[in-house]
PDB file of C-alpha atoms in Angstrom:
ATOM      1  CA  MET A  40      93.632 105.717  96.035  1.00 96.00           C
ATOM      2  CA  GLY A  41      90.581 103.739  94.996  1.00 96.00           C
ATOM      3  CA  ARG A  42      88.373 105.680  97.364  1.00 96.00           C
ATOM      4  CA  SER A  43      89.770 108.932  95.999  1.00 98.00           C
ATOM      5  CA  HIS A  44      89.128 107.802  92.414  1.00 98.00           C
ATOM      6  CA  CYS A  45      85.498 107.017  93.257  1.00 98.00           C
ATOM      7  CA  ARG A  46      84.954 110.371  94.942  1.00 98.00           C
ATOM      8  CA  THR A  47      86.651 112.352  92.159  1.00 98.00           C
ATOM      9  CA  LEU A  48      84.677 110.648  89.399  1.00 98.00           C
ATOM     10  CA  ALA A  49      81.419 111.085  91.328  1.00 98.00           C
ATOM     11  CA  GLU A  50      82.170 114.793  91.694  1.00 98.00           C
ATOM     12  CA  GLN A  51      82.369 114.891  87.900  1.00 96.00           C
ATOM     13  CA  GLY A  52      78.980 113.222  87.487  1.00 97.00           C
ATOM     14  CA  ALA A  53      79.647 109.486  87.502  1.00 98.00           C
ATOM     15  CA  ASP A  54      77.643 106.809  89.260  1.00 98.00           C
ATOM     16  CA  ILE A  55      79.989 104.378  90.974  1.00 98.00           C
ATOM     17  CA  LEU A  56      80.310 100.602  91.139  1.00 98.00           C
ATOM     18  CA  ALA A  57      83.035  99.949  93.731  1.00 97.00           C
ATOM     19  CA  PHE A  58      84.689  96.739  94.915  1.00 96.00           C
ATOM     20  CA  ASP A  59      87.046  96.142  97.804  1.00 96.00           C
ATOM     21  CA  LEU A  60      88.169  93.368 100.100  1.00 93.00           C
ATOM     22  CA  PRO A  61      85.872  92.210 102.909  1.00 90.00           C
ATOM     23  CA  GLY A  62      86.224  94.522 105.880  1.00 90.00           C
ATOM     24  CA  ALA A  63      86.717  97.689 103.857  1.00 91.00           C
ATOM     25  CA  ASP A  64      84.497 100.648 104.701  1.00 92.00           C
ATOM     26  CA  LEU A  65      82.298 100.414 101.645  1.00 96.00           C
ATOM     27  CA  THR A  66      79.286 101.706 103.572  1.00 95.00           C
ATOM     28  CA  GLY A  67      81.187 104.913 104.291  1.00 96.00           C
ATOM     29  CA  LEU A  68      82.197 105.206 100.644  1.00 96.00           C
ATOM     30  CA  ARG A  69      78.617 104.756  99.516  1.00 97.00           C
ATOM     31  CA  SER A  70      77.530 107.544 101.846  1.00 97.00           C
ATOM     32  CA  GLU A  71      80.233 109.861 100.488  1.00 97.00           C
ATOM     33  CA  ILE A  72      79.097 109.243  96.920  1.00 98.00           C
ATOM     34  CA  GLU A  73      75.393 109.618  97.674  1.00 97.00           C
ATOM     35  CA  VAL A  74      76.026 112.955  99.406  1.00 97.00           C
ATOM     36  CA  LEU A  75      77.353 114.101  96.029  1.00 97.00           C
ATOM     37  CA  GLY A  76      74.025 113.178  94.455  1.00 97.00           C
ATOM     38  CA  ARG A  77      75.296 110.110  92.631  1.00 98.00           C
ATOM     39  CA  ARG A  78      74.329 106.449  92.893  1.00 98.00           C
ATOM     40  CA  CYS A  79      76.803 103.952  94.333  1.00 98.00           C
ATOM     41  CA  THR A  80      76.702 100.171  94.392  1.00 97.00           C
ATOM     42  CA  THR A  81      79.381  98.262  96.291  1.00 97.00           C
ATOM     43  CA  ALA A  82      80.471  94.674  96.813  1.00 97.00           C
ATOM     44  CA  GLU A  83      83.063  92.925  98.953  1.00 97.00           C
ATOM     45  CA  VAL A  84      85.117  91.037  96.380  1.00 96.00           C
ATOM     46  CA  ASP A  85      88.739  89.920  96.078  1.00 96.00           C
ATOM     47  CA  VAL A  86      90.105  90.848  92.646  1.00 96.00           C
ATOM     48  CA  CYS A  87      91.965  87.534  92.656  1.00 97.00           C
ATOM     49  CA  ASP A  88      88.604  85.732  92.443  1.00 97.00           C
ATOM     50  CA  ARG A  89      87.673  86.024  88.792  1.00 96.00           C
ATOM     51  CA  GLU A  90      84.282  84.339  89.096  1.00 97.00           C
ATOM     52  CA  ALA A  91      83.266  86.535  92.025  1.00 97.00           C
ATOM     53  CA  MET A  92      84.366  89.633  90.121  1.00 97.00           C
ATOM     54  CA  ALA A  93      82.262  88.658  87.116  1.00 98.00           C
ATOM     55  CA  THR A  94      79.220  88.031  89.300  1.00 98.00           C
ATOM     56  CA  ALA A  95      79.640  91.352  91.106  1.00 97.00           C
ATOM     57  CA  VAL A  96      79.982  93.343  87.881  1.00 98.00           C
ATOM     58  CA  THR A  97      76.931  91.660  86.374  1.00 98.00           C
ATOM     59  CA  SER A  98      74.899  92.446  89.479  1.00 97.00           C
ATOM     60  CA  GLY A  99      76.125  96.032  89.692  1.00 97.00           C
ATOM     61  CA  THR A 100      75.491  96.871  86.053  1.00 98.00           C
ATOM     62  CA  ALA A 101      72.004  95.403  86.306  1.00 97.00           C
ATOM     63  CA  GLU A 102      71.319  98.207  88.791  1.00 96.00           C
ATOM     64  CA  LEU A 103      73.391 101.063  87.357  1.00 97.00           C
ATOM     65  CA  GLY A 104      73.449 100.268  83.651  1.00 97.00           C
ATOM     66  CA  PRO A 105      76.373  99.676  81.253  1.00 97.00           C
ATOM     67  CA  LEU A 106      79.859 100.755  82.208  1.00 98.00           C
ATOM     68  CA  THR A 107      81.375 103.780  80.530  1.00 98.00           C
ATOM     69  CA  ALA A 108      84.665 103.608  82.435  1.00 98.00           C
ATOM     70  CA  VAL A 109      86.696 100.981  84.262  1.00 98.00           C
ATOM     71  CA  VAL A 110      89.466 101.812  86.726  1.00 98.00           C
ATOM     72  CA  ALA A 111      91.548  98.830  87.875  1.00 98.00           C
ATOM     73  CA  ASN A 112      93.331 100.059  90.990  1.00 96.00           C
ATOM     74  CA  ALA A 113      93.926  97.157  93.395  1.00 90.00           C
ATOM     75  CA  GLY A 114      97.520  96.526  94.417  1.00 93.00           C
ATOM     76  CA  VAL A 115      99.931  95.248  97.052  1.00 93.00           C
ATOM     77  CA  TYR A 116     103.520  96.346  97.542  1.00 89.00           C
ATOM     78  CA  GLU A 117     105.961  93.487  98.052  1.00 76.00           C
ATOM     79  CA  THR A 118     109.537  94.513  98.931  1.00 77.00           C
ATOM     80  CA  PRO A 119     111.067  91.267 100.150  1.00 80.00           C
ATOM     81  CA  GLY A 120     114.700  91.925  99.178  1.00 89.00           C
ATOM     82  CA  PRO A 121     116.897  90.914  96.238  1.00 94.00           C
ATOM     83  CA  GLY A 122     115.063  89.046  93.513  1.00 94.00           C
ATOM     84  CA  TRP A 123     116.758  85.730  94.149  1.00 95.00           C
ATOM     85  CA  THR A 124     115.620  85.749  97.785  1.00 95.00           C
ATOM     86  CA  VAL A 125     111.929  86.089  96.967  1.00 94.00           C
ATOM     87  CA  THR A 126     109.805  83.187  98.152  1.00 95.00           C
ATOM     88  CA  PRO A 127     107.321  81.537  95.769  1.00 95.00           C
ATOM     89  CA  GLU A 128     104.521  82.782  98.002  1.00 95.00           C
ATOM     90  CA  GLN A 129     105.712  86.409  97.840  1.00 94.00           C
ATOM     91  CA  TRP A 130     106.134  86.200  94.087  1.00 95.00           C
ATOM     92  CA  GLN A 131     102.717  84.678  93.500  1.00 96.00           C
ATOM     93  CA  ARG A 132     100.854  87.027  95.828  1.00 96.00           C
ATOM     94  CA  SER A 133     102.233  90.076  94.047  1.00 96.00           C
ATOM     95  CA  LEU A 134     101.373  88.763  90.601  1.00 97.00           C
ATOM     96  CA  ASP A 135      97.940  87.560  91.733  1.00 97.00           C
ATOM     97  CA  VAL A 136      96.881  91.020  92.910  1.00 97.00           C
ATOM     98  CA  ASN A 137      98.943  93.459  90.836  1.00 97.00           C
ATOM     99  CA  LEU A 138      98.600  91.714  87.480  1.00 98.00           C
ATOM    100  CA  THR A 139      95.993  88.957  87.489  1.00 98.00           C
ATOM    101  CA  GLY A 140      93.669  91.141  89.572  1.00 98.00           C
ATOM    102  CA  ILE A 141      93.890  93.836  86.894  1.00 98.00           C
ATOM    103  CA  TRP A 142      93.157  91.278  84.194  1.00 98.00           C
ATOM    104  CA  ASN A 143      90.250  89.859  86.192  1.00 98.00           C
ATOM    105  CA  THR A 144      88.783  93.342  86.516  1.00 98.00           C
ATOM    106  CA  VAL A 145      88.915  94.037  82.791  1.00 98.00           C
ATOM    107  CA  SER A 146      87.692  90.541  81.915  1.00 98.00           C
ATOM    108  CA  ALA A 147      84.701  90.931  84.212  1.00 98.00           C
ATOM    109  CA  ALA A 148      83.926  94.420  82.935  1.00 98.00           C
ATOM    110  CA  GLU A 149      84.329  93.967  79.178  1.00 98.00           C
ATOM    111  CA  PRO A 150      80.919  92.376  78.467  1.00 97.00           C
ATOM    112  CA  HIS A 151      79.264  95.350  80.186  1.00 98.00           C
ATOM    113  CA  LEU A 152      81.519  98.097  78.793  1.00 98.00           C
ATOM    114  CA  ALA A 153      79.861 100.513  76.399  1.00 98.00           C
ATOM    115  CA  ASP A 154      81.463 101.292  73.046  1.00 98.00           C
ATOM    116  CA  GLY A 155      83.465 104.488  73.328  1.00 98.00           C
ATOM    117  CA  GLY A 156      84.312 103.804  76.956  1.00 98.00           C
ATOM    118  CA  SER A 157      87.609 104.164  78.774  1.00 98.00           C
ATOM    119  CA  VAL A 158      89.744 101.708  80.742  1.00 98.00           C
ATOM    120  CA  VAL A 159      92.448 102.925  83.125  1.00 98.00           C
ATOM    121  CA  LEU A 160      94.925 100.461  84.611  1.00 98.00           C
ATOM    122  CA  VAL A 161      96.802 101.744  87.650  1.00 98.00           C
ATOM    123  CA  SER A 162     100.416 100.636  87.401  1.00 98.00           C
ATOM    124  CA  SER A 163     103.321 102.407  89.136  1.00 98.00           C
ATOM    125  CA  THR A 164     106.614 104.110  88.455  1.00 98.00           C
ATOM    126  CA  ALA A 165     107.824 100.542  89.023  1.00 96.00           C
ATOM    127  CA  GLY A 166     106.174  99.865  85.679  1.00 97.00           C
ATOM    128  CA  VAL A 167     108.496 102.253  83.846  1.00 96.00           C
ATOM    129  CA  LYS A 168     111.738 101.904  85.835  1.00 95.00           C
ATOM    130  CA  ALA A 169     113.298  99.232  87.995  1.00 90.00           C
ATOM    131  CA  ILE A 170     113.004  99.238  91.784  1.00 89.00           C
ATOM    132  CA  ALA A 171     115.670  97.268  93.612  1.00 90.00           C
ATOM    133  CA  ASN A 172     114.493  94.746  96.200  1.00 91.00           C
ATOM    134  CA  ALA A 173     110.961  94.713  94.804  1.00 92.00           C
ATOM    135  CA  ALA A 174     111.205  92.191  91.989  1.00 95.00           C
ATOM    136  CA  PRO A 175     107.651  90.784  92.273  1.00 96.00           C
ATOM    137  CA  TYR A 176     106.121  94.238  92.374  1.00 95.00           C
ATOM    138  CA  SER A 177     108.253  95.607  89.530  1.00 96.00           C
ATOM    139  CA  ALA A 178     107.618  92.563  87.354  1.00 96.00           C
ATOM    140  CA  ALA A 179     103.867  92.786  87.833  1.00 97.00           C
ATOM    141  CA  LYS A 180     103.700  96.533  87.274  1.00 98.00           C
ATOM    142  CA  HIS A 181     105.772  96.292  84.088  1.00 98.00           C
ATOM    143  CA  ALA A 182     103.414  93.576  82.886  1.00 98.00           C
ATOM    144  CA  VAL A 183     100.423  95.863  83.441  1.00 98.00           C
ATOM    145  CA  VAL A 184     101.893  98.181  80.794  1.00 98.00           C
ATOM    146  CA  GLY A 185     102.020  95.340  78.286  1.00 98.00           C
ATOM    147  CA  LEU A 186      98.458  94.392  79.167  1.00 98.00           C
ATOM    148  CA  ALA A 187      97.242  97.963  78.692  1.00 98.00           C
ATOM    149  CA  ARG A 188      98.944  98.322  75.316  1.00 98.00           C
ATOM    150  CA  THR A 189      97.546  95.003  74.113  1.00 98.00           C
ATOM    151  CA  LEU A 190      94.022  95.772  75.310  1.00 98.00           C
ATOM    152  CA  ALA A 191      94.208  99.159  73.595  1.00 98.00           C
ATOM    153  CA  ASN A 192      94.720  97.365  70.293  1.00 98.00           C
ATOM    154  CA  GLU A 193      92.053  94.769  70.987  1.00 98.00           C
ATOM    155  CA  LEU A 194      89.338  97.209  72.110  1.00 98.00           C
ATOM    156  CA  GLY A 195      90.153 100.144  69.860  1.00 98.00           C
ATOM    157  CA  GLN A 196      87.735  99.154  67.093  1.00 97.00           C
ATOM    158  CA  ARG A 197      84.918  99.642  69.602  1.00 98.00           C
ATOM    159  CA  GLY A 198      86.209 103.111  70.359  1.00 98.00           C
ATOM    160  CA  ILE A 199      87.327 101.958  73.802  1.00 98.00           C
ATOM    161  CA  ARG A 200      90.545 103.556  75.016  1.00 98.00           C
ATOM    162  CA  VAL A 201      92.960 101.806  77.383  1.00 98.00           C
ATOM    163  CA  ASN A 202      95.711 103.685  79.215  1.00 98.00           C
ATOM    164  CA  SER A 203      97.893 103.160  82.272  1.00 98.00           C
ATOM    165  CA  VAL A 204      98.638 105.547  85.139  1.00 98.00           C
ATOM    166  CA  HIS A 205     101.959 105.414  86.968  1.00 98.00           C
ATOM    167  CA  PRO A 206     102.048 106.974  90.434  1.00 98.00           C
ATOM    168  CA  GLY A 207     105.258 107.455  92.350  1.00 97.00           C
ATOM    169  CA  SER A 208     105.080 107.471  96.128  1.00 96.00           C
ATOM    170  CA  VAL A 209     101.538 108.311  97.205  1.00 97.00           C
ATOM    171  CA  ARG A 210     100.552 109.364 100.697  1.00 97.00           C
ATOM    172  CA  THR A 211      98.524 106.253 101.549  1.00 96.00           C
ATOM    173  CA  PRO A 212      98.979 103.495 104.155  1.00 93.00           C
ATOM    174  CA  MET A 213     101.010 101.555 101.571  1.00 91.00           C
ATOM    175  CA  ILE A 214     103.799 104.104 102.153  1.00 93.00           C
ATOM    176  CA  ILE A 215     102.901 105.670 105.485  1.00 95.00           C
ATOM    177  CA  ASN A 216     103.674 102.776 107.804  1.00 94.00           C
ATOM    178  CA  PRO A 217     106.557 101.786 110.120  1.00 95.00           C
ATOM    179  CA  ARG A 218     107.711  98.883 107.937  1.00 91.00           C
ATOM    180  CA  VAL A 219     108.311 101.127 104.936  1.00 92.00           C
ATOM    181  CA  PHE A 220     109.862 103.838 107.123  1.00 95.00           C
ATOM    182  CA  ALA A 221     112.373 101.257 108.383  1.00 94.00           C
ATOM    183  CA  ARG A 222     113.302 100.186 104.854  1.00 91.00           C
ATOM    184  CA  LEU A 223     113.748 103.789 103.760  1.00 94.00           C
ATOM    185  CA  CYS A 224     115.813 104.747 106.818  1.00 96.00           C
ATOM    186  CA  PRO A 225     117.845 101.657 107.793  1.00 94.00           C
ATOM    187  CA  ASP A 226     120.323 103.708 109.845  1.00 95.00           C
ATOM    188  CA  VAL A 227     117.647 105.428 111.944  1.00 96.00           C
ATOM    189  CA  GLU A 228     116.188 103.827 115.043  1.00 95.00           C
ATOM    190  CA  ASN A 229     112.380 103.973 114.962  1.00 95.00           C
ATOM    191  CA  PRO A 230     112.207 106.306 111.954  1.00 97.00           C
ATOM    192  CA  THR A 231     109.271 108.684 111.706  1.00 97.00           C
ATOM    193  CA  GLU A 232     107.170 109.897 108.804  1.00 97.00           C
ATOM    194  CA  GLU A 233     109.362 113.014 108.699  1.00 97.00           C
ATOM    195  CA  ASP A 234     112.494 110.851 108.354  1.00 97.00           C
ATOM    196  CA  ALA A 235     110.933 108.915 105.486  1.00 97.00           C
ATOM    197  CA  ALA A 236     109.735 112.133 103.850  1.00 98.00           C
ATOM    198  CA  ARG A 237     113.288 113.492 103.681  1.00 97.00           C
ATOM    199  CA  VAL A 238     114.506 110.332 101.945  1.00 97.00           C
ATOM    200  CA  LEU A 239     111.662 110.277  99.446  1.00 97.00           C
ATOM    201  CA  ALA A 240     111.878 114.002  98.679  1.00 98.00           C
ATOM    202  CA  ALA A 241     115.529 113.567  97.738  1.00 97.00           C
ATOM    203  CA  ARG A 242     114.482 111.086  95.045  1.00 97.00           C
ATOM    204  CA  ASN A 243     112.123 113.509  93.277  1.00 98.00           C
ATOM    205  CA  ILE A 244     112.726 116.504  91.041  1.00 98.00           C
ATOM    206  CA  LEU A 245     110.001 118.514  92.724  1.00 98.00           C
ATOM    207  CA  PRO A 246     110.711 119.232  96.403  1.00 97.00           C
ATOM    208  CA  VAL A 247     107.988 116.969  97.799  1.00 98.00           C
ATOM    209  CA  PRO A 248     108.209 113.421  99.194  1.00 98.00           C
ATOM    210  CA  TRP A 249     104.988 112.113  97.671  1.00 98.00           C
ATOM    211  CA  VAL A 250     101.827 113.014  95.813  1.00 98.00           C
ATOM    212  CA  ASP A 251      98.348 112.875  97.308  1.00 98.00           C
ATOM    213  CA  PRO A 252      95.730 110.333  96.195  1.00 98.00           C
ATOM    214  CA  VAL A 253      93.688 113.063  94.522  1.00 98.00           C
ATOM    215  CA  ASP A 254      96.628 113.888  92.250  1.00 98.00           C
ATOM    216  CA  VAL A 255      96.428 110.371  90.845  1.00 98.00           C
ATOM    217  CA  SER A 256      92.627 110.576  90.735  1.00 98.00           C
ATOM    218  CA  ASN A 257      92.834 113.740  88.645  1.00 98.00           C
ATOM    219  CA  ALA A 258      94.954 111.852  86.105  1.00 98.00           C
ATOM    220  CA  VAL A 259      92.450 108.992  86.110  1.00 98.00           C
ATOM    221  CA  ALA A 260      89.581 111.440  85.613  1.00 98.00           C
ATOM    222  CA  PHE A 261      91.375 113.044  82.673  1.00 98.00           C
ATOM    223  CA  LEU A 262      91.845 109.662  80.980  1.00 98.00           C
ATOM    224  CA  VAL A 263      88.195 108.803  81.572  1.00 98.00           C
ATOM    225  CA  SER A 264      86.963 112.113  80.156  1.00 97.00           C
ATOM    226  CA  GLY A 265      86.448 113.249  76.608  1.00 96.00           C
ATOM    227  CA  GLU A 266      89.396 115.606  77.001  1.00 97.00           C
ATOM    228  CA  SER A 267      91.650 112.612  76.330  1.00 98.00           C
ATOM    229  CA  ARG A 268      89.465 111.201  73.547  1.00 97.00           C
ATOM    230  CA  TYR A 269      92.368 110.328  71.245  1.00 98.00           C
ATOM    231  CA  MET A 270      94.737 108.981  73.870  1.00 98.00           C
ATOM    232  CA  THR A 271      95.066 105.211  74.036  1.00 98.00           C
ATOM    233  CA  GLY A 272      97.932 102.865  74.859  1.00 98.00           C
ATOM    234  CA  THR A 273      99.678 105.697  76.704  1.00 98.00           C
ATOM    235  CA  ARG A 274     101.462 105.809  80.049  1.00 98.00           C
ATOM    236  CA  LEU A 275     100.642 108.813  82.230  1.00 98.00           C
ATOM    237  CA  VAL A 276     103.169 109.335  85.040  1.00 98.00           C
ATOM    238  CA  VAL A 277     102.275 111.185  88.264  1.00 98.00           C
ATOM    239  CA  ASP A 278     105.452 111.062  90.345  1.00 98.00           C
ATOM    240  CA  ALA A 279     106.844 114.547  91.156  1.00 98.00           C
ATOM    241  CA  GLY A 280     109.669 113.783  88.730  1.00 98.00           C
ATOM    242  CA  LEU A 281     110.859 110.517  90.299  1.00 97.00           C
ATOM    243  CA  THR A 282     111.375 108.705  87.002  1.00 97.00           C
ATOM    244  CA  GLU A 283     113.232 111.644  85.408  1.00 96.00           C
ATOM    245  CA  LYS A 284     115.540 112.502  88.331  1.00 96.00           C
ATOM    246  CA  VAL A 285     119.226 112.323  87.380  1.00 92.00           C
TER     247      VAL A 285
END
């Protein structure tokens, strides 16, 4: 999703400062952005490393100028089983990335964020409804909502808006992998993507199993743009009706 966000915002005229874990194809991303006629600075940084994040943002803004938008997107999906079976390591890893990583991103960005800017925190439908057997993930994603609402109040006097986006299932490797297929289809031997798609489609109001990354990026772009100039502290859900299905 992060790559899609960068590309979508560049298509709408933004220069991009992008971070990802070591080993990510940031060179390829930079090329994609530059083909669109925009500048792109990248750095291999773990969002769990607050000091490294601050250094990377300072370096990037020295080249590109002040930030007008911040999109905190990093996440991991922990589904270890019932909440009481979660190991301390599983719990901590989920909170470190899904919550503290979001906070680290905003903390690093705030000194370089222009008045009137926009901050978008990517949460999940797990931030607005419970997901069984994913206690660390659900807890962290719910906490992101509280963080967004608090930051909206704290940054509002500078004209900075803070909102959260809540995707349902998105067609990325976080969902499209054999481990998740097996959890979705426990009675099927070696379940396929098609098997998983049938299960996920049944959970949504709209007859689709998932949304595409660009669908989430379009929501992010809306919250970054002036078209949402008076929206702050809100939760924008992009889930094909998952959270409203009865």
